[in-house]
Tab-separated table of C-alpha atoms and ligand atoms in Angstrom:
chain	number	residue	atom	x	y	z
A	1	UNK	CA	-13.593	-69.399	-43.046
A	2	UNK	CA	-13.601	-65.598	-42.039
A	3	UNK	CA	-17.424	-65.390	-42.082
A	4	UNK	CA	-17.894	-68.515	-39.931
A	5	UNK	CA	-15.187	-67.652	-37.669
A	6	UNK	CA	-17.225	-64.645	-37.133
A	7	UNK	CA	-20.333	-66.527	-36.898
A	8	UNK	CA	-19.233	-68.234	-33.935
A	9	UNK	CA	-18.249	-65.892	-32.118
A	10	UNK	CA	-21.099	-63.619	-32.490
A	11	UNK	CA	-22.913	-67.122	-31.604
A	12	UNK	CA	-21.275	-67.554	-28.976
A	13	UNK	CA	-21.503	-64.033	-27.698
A	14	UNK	CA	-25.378	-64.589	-27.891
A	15	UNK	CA	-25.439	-67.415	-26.510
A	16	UNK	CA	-23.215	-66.593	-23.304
A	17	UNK	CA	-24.611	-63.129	-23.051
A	18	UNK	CA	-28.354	-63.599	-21.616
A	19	UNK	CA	-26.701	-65.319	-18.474
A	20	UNK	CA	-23.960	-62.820	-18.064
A	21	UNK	CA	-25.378	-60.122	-18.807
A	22	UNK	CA	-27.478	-58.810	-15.967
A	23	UNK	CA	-24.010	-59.642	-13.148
A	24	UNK	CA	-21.347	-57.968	-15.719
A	25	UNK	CA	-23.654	-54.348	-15.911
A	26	UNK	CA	-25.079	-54.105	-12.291
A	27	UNK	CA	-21.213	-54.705	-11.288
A	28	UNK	CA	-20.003	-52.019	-14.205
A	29	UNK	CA	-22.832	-49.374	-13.491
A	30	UNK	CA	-22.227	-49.994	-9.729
A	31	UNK	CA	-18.449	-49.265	-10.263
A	32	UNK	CA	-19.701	-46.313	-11.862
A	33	UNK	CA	-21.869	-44.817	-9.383
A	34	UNK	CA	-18.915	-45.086	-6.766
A	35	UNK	CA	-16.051	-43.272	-8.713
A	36	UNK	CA	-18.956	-40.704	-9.624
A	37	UNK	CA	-19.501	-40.299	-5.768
A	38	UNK	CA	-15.529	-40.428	-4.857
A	39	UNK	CA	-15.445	-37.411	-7.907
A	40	UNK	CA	-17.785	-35.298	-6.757
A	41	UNK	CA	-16.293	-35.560	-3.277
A	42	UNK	CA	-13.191	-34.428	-3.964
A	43	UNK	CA	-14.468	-31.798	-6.081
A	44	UNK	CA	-16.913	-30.439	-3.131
A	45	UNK	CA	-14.201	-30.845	-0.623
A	46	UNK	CA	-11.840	-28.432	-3.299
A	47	UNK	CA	-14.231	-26.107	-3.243
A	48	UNK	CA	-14.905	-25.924	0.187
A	49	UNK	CA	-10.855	-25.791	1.203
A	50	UNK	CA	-10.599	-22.664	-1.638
A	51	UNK	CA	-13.835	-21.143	-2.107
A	52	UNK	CA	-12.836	-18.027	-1.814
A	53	UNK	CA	-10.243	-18.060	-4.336
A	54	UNK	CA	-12.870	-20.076	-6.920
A	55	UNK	CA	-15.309	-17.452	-6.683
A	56	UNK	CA	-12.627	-14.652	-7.026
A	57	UNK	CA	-10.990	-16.352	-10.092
A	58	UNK	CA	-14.621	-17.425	-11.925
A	59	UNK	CA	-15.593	-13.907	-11.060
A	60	UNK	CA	-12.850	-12.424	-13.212
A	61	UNK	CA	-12.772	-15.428	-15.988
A	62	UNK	CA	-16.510	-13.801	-16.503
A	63	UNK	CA	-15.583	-10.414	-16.579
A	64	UNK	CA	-12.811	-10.212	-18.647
A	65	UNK	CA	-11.205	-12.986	-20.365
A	66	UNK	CA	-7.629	-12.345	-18.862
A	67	UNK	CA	-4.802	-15.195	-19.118
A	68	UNK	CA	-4.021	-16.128	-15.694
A	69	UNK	CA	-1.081	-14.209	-14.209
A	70	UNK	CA	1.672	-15.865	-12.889
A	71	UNK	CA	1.751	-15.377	-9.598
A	72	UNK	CA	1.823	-17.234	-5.945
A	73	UNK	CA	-1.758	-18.749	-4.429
A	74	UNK	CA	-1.264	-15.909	-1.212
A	75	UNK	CA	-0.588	-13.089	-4.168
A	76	UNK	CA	-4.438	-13.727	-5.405
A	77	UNK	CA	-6.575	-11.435	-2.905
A	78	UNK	CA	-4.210	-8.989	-3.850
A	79	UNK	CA	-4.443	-8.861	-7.370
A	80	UNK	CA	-7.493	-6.726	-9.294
A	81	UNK	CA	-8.865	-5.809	-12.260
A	82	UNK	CA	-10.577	-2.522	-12.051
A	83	UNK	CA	-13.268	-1.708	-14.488
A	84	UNK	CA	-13.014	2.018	-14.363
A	85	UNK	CA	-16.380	4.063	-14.983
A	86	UNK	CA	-15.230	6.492	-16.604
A	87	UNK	CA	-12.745	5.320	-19.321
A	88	UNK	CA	-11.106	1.780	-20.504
A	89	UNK	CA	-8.370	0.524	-19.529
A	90	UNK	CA	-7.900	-0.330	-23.201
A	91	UNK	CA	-4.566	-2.004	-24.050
A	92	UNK	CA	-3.490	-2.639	-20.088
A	93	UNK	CA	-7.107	-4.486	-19.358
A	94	UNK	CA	-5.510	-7.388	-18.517
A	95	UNK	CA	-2.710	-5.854	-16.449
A	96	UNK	CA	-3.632	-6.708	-12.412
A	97	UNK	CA	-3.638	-3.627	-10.735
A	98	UNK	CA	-2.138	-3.752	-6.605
A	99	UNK	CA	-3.882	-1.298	-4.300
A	100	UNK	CA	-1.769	0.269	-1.255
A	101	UNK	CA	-2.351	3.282	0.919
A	102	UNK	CA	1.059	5.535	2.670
A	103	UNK	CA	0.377	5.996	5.986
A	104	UNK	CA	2.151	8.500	7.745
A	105	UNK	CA	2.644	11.498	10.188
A	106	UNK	CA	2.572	15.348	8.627
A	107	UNK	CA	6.522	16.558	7.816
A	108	UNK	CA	7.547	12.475	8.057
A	109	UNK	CA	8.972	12.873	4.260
A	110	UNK	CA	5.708	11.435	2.619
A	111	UNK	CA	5.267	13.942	0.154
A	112	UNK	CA	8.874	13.226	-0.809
A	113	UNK	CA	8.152	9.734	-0.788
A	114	UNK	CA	5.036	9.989	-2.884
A	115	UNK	CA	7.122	12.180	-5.835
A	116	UNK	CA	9.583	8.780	-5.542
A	117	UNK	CA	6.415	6.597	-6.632
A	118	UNK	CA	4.869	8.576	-8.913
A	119	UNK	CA	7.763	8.920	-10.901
A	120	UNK	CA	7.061	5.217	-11.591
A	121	UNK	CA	5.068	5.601	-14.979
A	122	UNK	CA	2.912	2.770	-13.286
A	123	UNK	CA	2.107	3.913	-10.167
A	124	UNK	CA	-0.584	6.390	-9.318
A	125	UNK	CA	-0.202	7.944	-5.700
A	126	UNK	CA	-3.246	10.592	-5.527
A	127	UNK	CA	-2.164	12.603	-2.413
A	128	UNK	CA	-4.032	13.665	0.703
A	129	UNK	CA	-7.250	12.580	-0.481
A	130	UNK	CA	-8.161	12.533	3.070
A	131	UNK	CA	-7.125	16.112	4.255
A	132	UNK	CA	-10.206	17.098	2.719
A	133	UNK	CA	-13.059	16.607	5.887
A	134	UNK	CA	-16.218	15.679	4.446
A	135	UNK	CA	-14.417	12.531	2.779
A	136	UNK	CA	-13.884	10.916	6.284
A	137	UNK	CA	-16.932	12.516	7.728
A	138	UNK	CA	-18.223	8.966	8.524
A	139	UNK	CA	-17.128	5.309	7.741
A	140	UNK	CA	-19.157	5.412	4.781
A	141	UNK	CA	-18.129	8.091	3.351
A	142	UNK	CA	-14.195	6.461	3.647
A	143	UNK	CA	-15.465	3.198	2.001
A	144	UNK	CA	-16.726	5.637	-1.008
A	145	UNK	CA	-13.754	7.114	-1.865
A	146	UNK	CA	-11.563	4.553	-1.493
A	147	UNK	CA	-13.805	2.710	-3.695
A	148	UNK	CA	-13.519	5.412	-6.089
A	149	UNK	CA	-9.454	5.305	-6.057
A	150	UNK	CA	-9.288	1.923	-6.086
A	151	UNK	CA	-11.716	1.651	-9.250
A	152	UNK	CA	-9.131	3.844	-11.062
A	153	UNK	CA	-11.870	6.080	-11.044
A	154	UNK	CA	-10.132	9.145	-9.136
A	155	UNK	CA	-8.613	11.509	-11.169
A	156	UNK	CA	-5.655	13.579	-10.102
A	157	UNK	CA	-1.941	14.666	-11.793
A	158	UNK	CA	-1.154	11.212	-10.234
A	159	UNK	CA	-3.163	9.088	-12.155
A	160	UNK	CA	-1.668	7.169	-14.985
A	161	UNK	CA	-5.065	5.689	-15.643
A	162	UNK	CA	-5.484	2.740	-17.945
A	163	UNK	CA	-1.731	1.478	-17.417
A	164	UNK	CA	-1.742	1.828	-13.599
A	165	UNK	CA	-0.617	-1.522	-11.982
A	166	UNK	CA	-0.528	0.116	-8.131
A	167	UNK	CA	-2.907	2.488	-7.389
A	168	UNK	CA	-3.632	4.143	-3.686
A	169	UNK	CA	-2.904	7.105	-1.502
A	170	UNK	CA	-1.395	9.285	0.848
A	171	UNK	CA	-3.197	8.912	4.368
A	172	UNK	CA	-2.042	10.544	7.367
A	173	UNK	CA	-3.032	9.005	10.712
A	174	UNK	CA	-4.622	12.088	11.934
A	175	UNK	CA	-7.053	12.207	9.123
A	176	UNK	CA	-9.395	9.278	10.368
A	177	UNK	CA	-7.194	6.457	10.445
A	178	UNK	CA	-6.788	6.349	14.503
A	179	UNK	CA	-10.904	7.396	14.645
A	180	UNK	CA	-11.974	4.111	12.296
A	181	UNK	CA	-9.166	1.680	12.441
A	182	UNK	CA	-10.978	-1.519	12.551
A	183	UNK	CA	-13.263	-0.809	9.901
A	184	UNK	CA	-10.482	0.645	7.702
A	185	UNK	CA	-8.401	-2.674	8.879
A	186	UNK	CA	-11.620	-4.914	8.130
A	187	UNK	CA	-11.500	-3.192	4.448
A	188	UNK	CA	-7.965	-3.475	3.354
A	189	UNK	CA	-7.981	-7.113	4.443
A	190	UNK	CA	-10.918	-7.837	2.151
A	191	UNK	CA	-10.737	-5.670	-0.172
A	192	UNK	CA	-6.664	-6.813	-0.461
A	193	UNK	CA	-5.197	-3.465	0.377
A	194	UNK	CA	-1.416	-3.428	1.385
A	195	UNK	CA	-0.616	-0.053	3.440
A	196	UNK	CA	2.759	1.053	3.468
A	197	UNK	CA	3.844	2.618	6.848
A	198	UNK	CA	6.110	5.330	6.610
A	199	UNK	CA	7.424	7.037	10.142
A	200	UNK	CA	10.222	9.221	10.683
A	201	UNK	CA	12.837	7.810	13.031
A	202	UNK	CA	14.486	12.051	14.212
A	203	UNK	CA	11.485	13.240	15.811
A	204	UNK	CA	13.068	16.470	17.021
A	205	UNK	CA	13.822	17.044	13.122
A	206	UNK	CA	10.125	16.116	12.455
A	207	UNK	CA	9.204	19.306	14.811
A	208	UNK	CA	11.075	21.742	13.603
A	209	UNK	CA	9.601	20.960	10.051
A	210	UNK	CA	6.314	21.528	11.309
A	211	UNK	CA	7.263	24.592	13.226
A	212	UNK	CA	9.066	25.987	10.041
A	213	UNK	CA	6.091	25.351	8.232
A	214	UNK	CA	3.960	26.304	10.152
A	215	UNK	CA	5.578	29.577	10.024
A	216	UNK	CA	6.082	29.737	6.520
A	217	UNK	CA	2.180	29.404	6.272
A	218	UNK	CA	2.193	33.069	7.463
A	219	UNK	CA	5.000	34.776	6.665
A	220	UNK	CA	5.163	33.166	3.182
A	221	UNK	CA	8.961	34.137	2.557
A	222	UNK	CA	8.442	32.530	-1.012
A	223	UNK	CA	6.869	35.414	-2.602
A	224	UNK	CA	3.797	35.482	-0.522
A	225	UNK	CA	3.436	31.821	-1.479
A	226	UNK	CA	3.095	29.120	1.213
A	227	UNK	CA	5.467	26.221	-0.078
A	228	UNK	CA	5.427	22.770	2.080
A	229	UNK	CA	7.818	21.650	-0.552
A	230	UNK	CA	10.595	23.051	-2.860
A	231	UNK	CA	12.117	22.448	-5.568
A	232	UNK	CA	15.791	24.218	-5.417
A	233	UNK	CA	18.009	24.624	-2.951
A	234	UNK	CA	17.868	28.348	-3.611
A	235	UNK	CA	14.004	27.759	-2.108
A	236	UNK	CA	14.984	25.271	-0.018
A	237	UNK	CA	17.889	27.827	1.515
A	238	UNK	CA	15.150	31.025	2.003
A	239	UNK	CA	12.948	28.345	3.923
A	240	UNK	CA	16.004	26.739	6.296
A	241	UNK	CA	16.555	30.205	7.358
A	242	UNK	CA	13.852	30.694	9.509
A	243	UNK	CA	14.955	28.662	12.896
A	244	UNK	CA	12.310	28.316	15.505
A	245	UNK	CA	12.737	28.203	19.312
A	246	UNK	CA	11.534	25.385	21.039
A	247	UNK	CA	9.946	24.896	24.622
A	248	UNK	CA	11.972	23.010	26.588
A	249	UNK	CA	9.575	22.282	29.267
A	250	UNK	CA	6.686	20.803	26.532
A	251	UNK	CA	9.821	19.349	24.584
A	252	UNK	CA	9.372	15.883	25.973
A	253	UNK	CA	6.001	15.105	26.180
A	254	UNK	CA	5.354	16.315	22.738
A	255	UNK	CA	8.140	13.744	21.667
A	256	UNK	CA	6.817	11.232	23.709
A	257	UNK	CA	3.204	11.766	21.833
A	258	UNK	CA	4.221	11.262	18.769
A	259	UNK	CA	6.478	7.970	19.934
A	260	UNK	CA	3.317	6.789	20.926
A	261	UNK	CA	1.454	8.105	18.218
A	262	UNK	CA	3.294	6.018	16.262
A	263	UNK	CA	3.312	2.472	18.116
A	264	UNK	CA	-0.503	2.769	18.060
A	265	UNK	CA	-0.657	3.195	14.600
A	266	UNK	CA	1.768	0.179	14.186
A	267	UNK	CA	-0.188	-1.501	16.135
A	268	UNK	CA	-3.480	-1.035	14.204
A	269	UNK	CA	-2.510	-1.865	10.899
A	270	UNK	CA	0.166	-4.595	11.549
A	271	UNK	CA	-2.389	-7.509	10.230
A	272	UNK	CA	-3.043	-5.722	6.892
A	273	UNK	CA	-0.467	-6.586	4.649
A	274	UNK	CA	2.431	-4.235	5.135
A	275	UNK	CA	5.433	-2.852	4.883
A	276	UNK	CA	7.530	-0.793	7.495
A	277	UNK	CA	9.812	2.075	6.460
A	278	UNK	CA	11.670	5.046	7.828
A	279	UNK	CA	12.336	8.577	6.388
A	280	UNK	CA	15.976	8.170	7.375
A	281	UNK	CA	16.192	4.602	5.637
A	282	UNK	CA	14.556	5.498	2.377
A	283	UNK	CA	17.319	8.852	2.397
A	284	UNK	CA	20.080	6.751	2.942
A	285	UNK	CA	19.792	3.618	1.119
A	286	UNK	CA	18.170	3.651	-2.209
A	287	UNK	CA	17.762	0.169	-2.426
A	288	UNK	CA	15.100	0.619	0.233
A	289	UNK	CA	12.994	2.059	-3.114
A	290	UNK	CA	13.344	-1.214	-4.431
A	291	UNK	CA	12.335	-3.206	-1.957
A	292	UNK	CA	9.229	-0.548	-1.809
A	293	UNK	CA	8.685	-1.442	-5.453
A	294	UNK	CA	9.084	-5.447	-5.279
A	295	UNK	CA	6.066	-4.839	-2.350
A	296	UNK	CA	3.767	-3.403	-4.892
A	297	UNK	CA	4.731	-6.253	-7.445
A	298	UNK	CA	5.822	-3.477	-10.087
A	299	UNK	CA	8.649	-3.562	-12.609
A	300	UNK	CA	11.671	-1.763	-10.491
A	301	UNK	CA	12.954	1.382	-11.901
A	302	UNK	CA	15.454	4.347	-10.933
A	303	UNK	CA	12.993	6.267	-9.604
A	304	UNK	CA	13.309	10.292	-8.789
A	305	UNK	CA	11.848	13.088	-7.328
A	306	UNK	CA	12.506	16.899	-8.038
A	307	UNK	CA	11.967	17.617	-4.183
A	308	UNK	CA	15.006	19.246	-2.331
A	309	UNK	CA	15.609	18.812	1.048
A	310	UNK	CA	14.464	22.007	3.248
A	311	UNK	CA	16.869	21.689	6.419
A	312	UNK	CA	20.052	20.128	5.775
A	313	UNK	CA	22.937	19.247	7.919
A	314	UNK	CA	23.629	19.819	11.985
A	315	UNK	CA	20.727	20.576	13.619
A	316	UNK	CA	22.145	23.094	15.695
A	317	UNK	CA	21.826	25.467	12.761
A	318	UNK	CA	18.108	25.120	12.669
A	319	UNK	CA	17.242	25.829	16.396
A	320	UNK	CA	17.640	28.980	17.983
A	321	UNK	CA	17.819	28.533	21.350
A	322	UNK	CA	19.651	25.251	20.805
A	323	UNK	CA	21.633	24.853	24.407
A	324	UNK	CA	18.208	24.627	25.593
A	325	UNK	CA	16.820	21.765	23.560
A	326	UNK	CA	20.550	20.098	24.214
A	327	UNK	CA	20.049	20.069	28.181
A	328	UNK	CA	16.310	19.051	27.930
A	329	UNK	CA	17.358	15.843	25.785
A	330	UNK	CA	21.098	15.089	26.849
A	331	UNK	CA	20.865	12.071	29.406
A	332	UNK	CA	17.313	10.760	28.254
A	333	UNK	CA	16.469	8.264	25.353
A	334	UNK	CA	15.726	11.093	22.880
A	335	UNK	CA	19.245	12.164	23.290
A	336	UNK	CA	20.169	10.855	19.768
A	337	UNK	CA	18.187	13.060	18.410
A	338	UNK	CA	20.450	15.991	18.910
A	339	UNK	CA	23.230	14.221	16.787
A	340	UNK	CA	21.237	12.833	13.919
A	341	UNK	CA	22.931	13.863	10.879
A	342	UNK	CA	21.970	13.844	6.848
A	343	UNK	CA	25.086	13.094	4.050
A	344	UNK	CA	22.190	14.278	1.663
B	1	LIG	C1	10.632	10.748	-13.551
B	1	LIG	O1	11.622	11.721	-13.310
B	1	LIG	C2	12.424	12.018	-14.424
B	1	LIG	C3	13.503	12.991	-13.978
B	1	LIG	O2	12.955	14.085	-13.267
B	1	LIG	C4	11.539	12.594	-15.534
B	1	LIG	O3	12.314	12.857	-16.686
B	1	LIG	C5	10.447	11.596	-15.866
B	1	LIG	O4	9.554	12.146	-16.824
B	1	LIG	C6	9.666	11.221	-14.629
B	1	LIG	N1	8.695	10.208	-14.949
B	1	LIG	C7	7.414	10.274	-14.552
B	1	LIG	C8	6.530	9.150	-14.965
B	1	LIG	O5	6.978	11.182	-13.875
B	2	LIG	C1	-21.759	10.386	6.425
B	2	LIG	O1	-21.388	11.714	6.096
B	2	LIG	C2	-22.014	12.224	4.940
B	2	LIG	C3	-21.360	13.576	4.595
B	2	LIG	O2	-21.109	14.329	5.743
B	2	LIG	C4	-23.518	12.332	5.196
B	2	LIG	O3	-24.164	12.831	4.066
B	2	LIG	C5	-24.028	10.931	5.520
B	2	LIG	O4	-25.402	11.004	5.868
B	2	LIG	C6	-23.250	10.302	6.669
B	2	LIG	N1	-23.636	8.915	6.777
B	2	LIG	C7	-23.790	8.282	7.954
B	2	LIG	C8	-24.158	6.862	7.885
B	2	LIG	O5	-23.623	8.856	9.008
B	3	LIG	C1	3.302	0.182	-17.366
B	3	LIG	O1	2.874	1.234	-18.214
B	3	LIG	C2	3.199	1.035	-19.584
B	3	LIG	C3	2.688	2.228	-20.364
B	3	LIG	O2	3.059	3.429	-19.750
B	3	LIG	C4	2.555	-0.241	-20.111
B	3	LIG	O3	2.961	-0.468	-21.423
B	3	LIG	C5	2.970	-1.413	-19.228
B	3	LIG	O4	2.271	-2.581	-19.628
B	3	LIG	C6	2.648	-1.115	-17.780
B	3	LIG	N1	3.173	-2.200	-16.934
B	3	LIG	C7	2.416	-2.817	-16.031
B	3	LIG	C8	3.121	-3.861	-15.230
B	3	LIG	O5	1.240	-2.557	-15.858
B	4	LIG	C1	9.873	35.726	-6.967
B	4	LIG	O1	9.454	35.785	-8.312
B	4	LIG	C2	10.438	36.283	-9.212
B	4	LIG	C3	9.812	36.392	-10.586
B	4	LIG	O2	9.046	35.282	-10.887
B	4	LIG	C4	11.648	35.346	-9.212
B	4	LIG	O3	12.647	35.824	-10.086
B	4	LIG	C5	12.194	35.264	-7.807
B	4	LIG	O4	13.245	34.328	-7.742
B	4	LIG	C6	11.090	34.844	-6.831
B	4	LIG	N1	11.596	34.911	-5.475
B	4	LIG	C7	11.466	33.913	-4.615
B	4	LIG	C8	11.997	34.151	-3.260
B	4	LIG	O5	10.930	32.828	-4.926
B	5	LIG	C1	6.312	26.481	27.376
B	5	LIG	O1	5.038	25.890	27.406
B	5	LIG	C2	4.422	25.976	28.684
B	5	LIG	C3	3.144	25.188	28.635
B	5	LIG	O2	2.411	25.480	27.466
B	5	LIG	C4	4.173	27.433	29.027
B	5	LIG	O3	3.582	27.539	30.297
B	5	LIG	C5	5.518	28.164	29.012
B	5	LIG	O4	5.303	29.555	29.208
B	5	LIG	C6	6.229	27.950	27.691
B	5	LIG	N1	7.584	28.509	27.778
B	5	LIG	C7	8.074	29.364	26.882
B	5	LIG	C8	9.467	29.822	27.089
B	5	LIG	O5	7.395	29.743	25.929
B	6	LIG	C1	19.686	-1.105	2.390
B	6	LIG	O1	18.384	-1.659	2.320
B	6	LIG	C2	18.369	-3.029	1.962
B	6	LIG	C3	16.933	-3.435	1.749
B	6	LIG	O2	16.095	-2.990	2.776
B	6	LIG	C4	19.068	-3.835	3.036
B	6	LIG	O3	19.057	-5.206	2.700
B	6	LIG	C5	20.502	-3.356	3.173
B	6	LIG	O4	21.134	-4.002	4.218
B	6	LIG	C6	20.516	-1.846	3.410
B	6	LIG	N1	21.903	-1.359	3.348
B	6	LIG	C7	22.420	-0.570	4.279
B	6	LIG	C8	23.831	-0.129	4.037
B	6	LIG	O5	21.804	-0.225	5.288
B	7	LIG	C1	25.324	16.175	28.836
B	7	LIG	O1	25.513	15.384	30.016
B	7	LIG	C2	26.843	15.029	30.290
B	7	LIG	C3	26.870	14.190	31.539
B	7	LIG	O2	25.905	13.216	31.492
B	7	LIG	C4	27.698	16.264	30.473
B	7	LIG	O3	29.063	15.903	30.634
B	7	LIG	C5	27.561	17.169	29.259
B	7	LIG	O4	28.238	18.392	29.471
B	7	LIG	C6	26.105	17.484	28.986
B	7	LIG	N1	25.993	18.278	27.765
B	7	LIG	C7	25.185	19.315	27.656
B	7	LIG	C8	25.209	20.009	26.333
B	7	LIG	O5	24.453	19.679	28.528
């Protein structure tokens, strides 16, 4: 019963089939050929809407078998995984790495700021790369050492190395920045740079830093050694001793340089990914650090610095011919600068 039962049908199949046949396959294999189309559509238009990121992600899936980190679609440019020439990255392969440059003004609290960071045991900071002149001869010769830092291939008693996960500098705006903006711009934008912008909001405490150290450069109180920083207030106190005296008449229009010193270099670098900060701010309010830290995407810590602060308290006690200064400034908009005050 079974076997004819099957009989028939497969007779019947047979039968039906040479008539059907031909209508029932153009129809399937046309079907076919449409959702093919309709697929590879969508998948050319996907590509098209995110190539960038495709290419960036397949780039690193063939370089290093990484998991994919958790992190938002506008976070991607940002991300990197150095391969460092001159030693692995070993157990931390696979950790992205954020790159970020301090821009600032000389005596603006940077080198304060940069102790703060590198206390992070993932964050390498490698100084004034740039003070040195033959490194921003030319544009090229910029785009060479940045690669270098960047690369995790710059060695200095910042780097962590293999564990880093931000890695970048300390770039003051004298030192090439102003000269080669838009190329410098045009790099951290594709290269996925952030730049941290760190200004000082007392200029008139800014100058007498640099006219202190200026003077310590010769005198050298510290036993004939030149100290931009210090480490104890003992130091600290020898340094704060020496008050300068300030021309009134060039007072202003130094101040006003600087202001505008300043707003240009704000200006320049406002489309890179940034971050804004003051001297003042980070002194102040510590949580400032933290927001620092959530910008460079690394685990927040208590971070500290062994740096003591050179000239504390009123400045009155730091100027020497302070009625001076006070007429120049009282009654114009640098007038708070007389009264700016430190708890710290
Ligand atoms: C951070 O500072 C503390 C206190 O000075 C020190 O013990 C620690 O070793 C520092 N960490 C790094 C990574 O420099
Ligand atoms: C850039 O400067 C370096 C070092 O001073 C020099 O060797 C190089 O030829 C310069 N390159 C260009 C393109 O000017
Ligand atoms: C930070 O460095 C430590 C080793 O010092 C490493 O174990 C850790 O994975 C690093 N964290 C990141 C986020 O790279
Ligand atoms: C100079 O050096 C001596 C010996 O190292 C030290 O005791 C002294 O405190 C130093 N003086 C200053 C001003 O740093
Ligand atoms: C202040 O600077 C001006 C311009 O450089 C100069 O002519 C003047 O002598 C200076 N005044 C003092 C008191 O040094
Ligand atoms: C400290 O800084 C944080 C983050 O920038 C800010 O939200 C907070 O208002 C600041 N606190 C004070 C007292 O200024
Ligand atoms: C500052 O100016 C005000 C008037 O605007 C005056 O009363 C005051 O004495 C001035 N102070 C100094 C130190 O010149």
């Amino acid at each position: 019963m079974a076997d004819d039962l099957c009989f028939f049908t497969k007779d019947s199949f047979i039968l039906k089939s040479p008539k059907k046949s031909p209508l029932v396959l153009r129809t399937v294999v046309l079907l076919f050929v449409m959702v093919c189309g309709v697929y590879i559509c969508t998948i050319c238009l996907k590509q098209i809407s995110t190539g960038s990121t495709t290419e960036f992600l397949n780039f690193r899936v063939d370089q290093k078998p990484c998991p994919e980190p958790n992190i938002e679609p506008w976070e991607i440019p940002y991300v990197h995984y150095p391969n460092p020439k001159t030693y692995s990255r070993a157990e931390c392969a696979c950790n992205p790495v954020r790159y970020f440059a301090i821009m600032s003004m000389q005596r603006s609290g940077s080198g304060w700021f940069e102790t703060l960071l590198n206390n992070h045991t993932n964050i390498s900071s490698n100084g004034e790369i740039f003070s040195v002149k033959v490194r921003r001869s030319n544009v090229s010769t910029i785009f060479e050492t940045l690669d270098r830092i960047y690369n995790l291939d710059w060695m200095s008693s910042a780097s962590k190395n293999e564990c880093t996960a931000a890695v970048g500098l300390k770039w003051m705006l004298n030192q090439g920045l102003m000269q080669h903006h838009k190329e410098i711009v045009e790099y951290f934008n594709t290269r996925g740079v952030s730049t941290i912008l760190l200004f000082r909001r007392n200029l008139l405490r800014r100058m007498i830093s640099i006219l202190a150290n200026s003077y310590d450069r010769d005198a050298k109180p510290l036993n004939g050694t030149h100290k931009s920083h210090v480490h104890s207030p003992y130091e600290a106190a020898i340094l704060a001793s020496y008050k300068p005296v300030i021309n009134a008449t060039t007072l202003i229009p130094i101040l006003r340089q600087v202001e505008e010193t300043t707003k240009k270099g704000l200006e320049y670098f406002k489309s890179t990914r940034h971050i804004i900060l003051y001297y003042e701010d980070v002194v102040k309010n510590h949580t400032k650090l933290a927001e620092v830290q959530e910008f460079l995407k690394v685990p927040k810590r208590e971070l500290k610095s062994r740096q003591v602060k050179i000239h504390k308290g009123s400045l009155s006690n730091h100027i020497q011919n302070w009625v001076d200064v006070e007429k120049a400034l009282n009654g114009t908009k640098y007038e708070s600068y007389l009264h700016g005050d430190y708890r710290k």
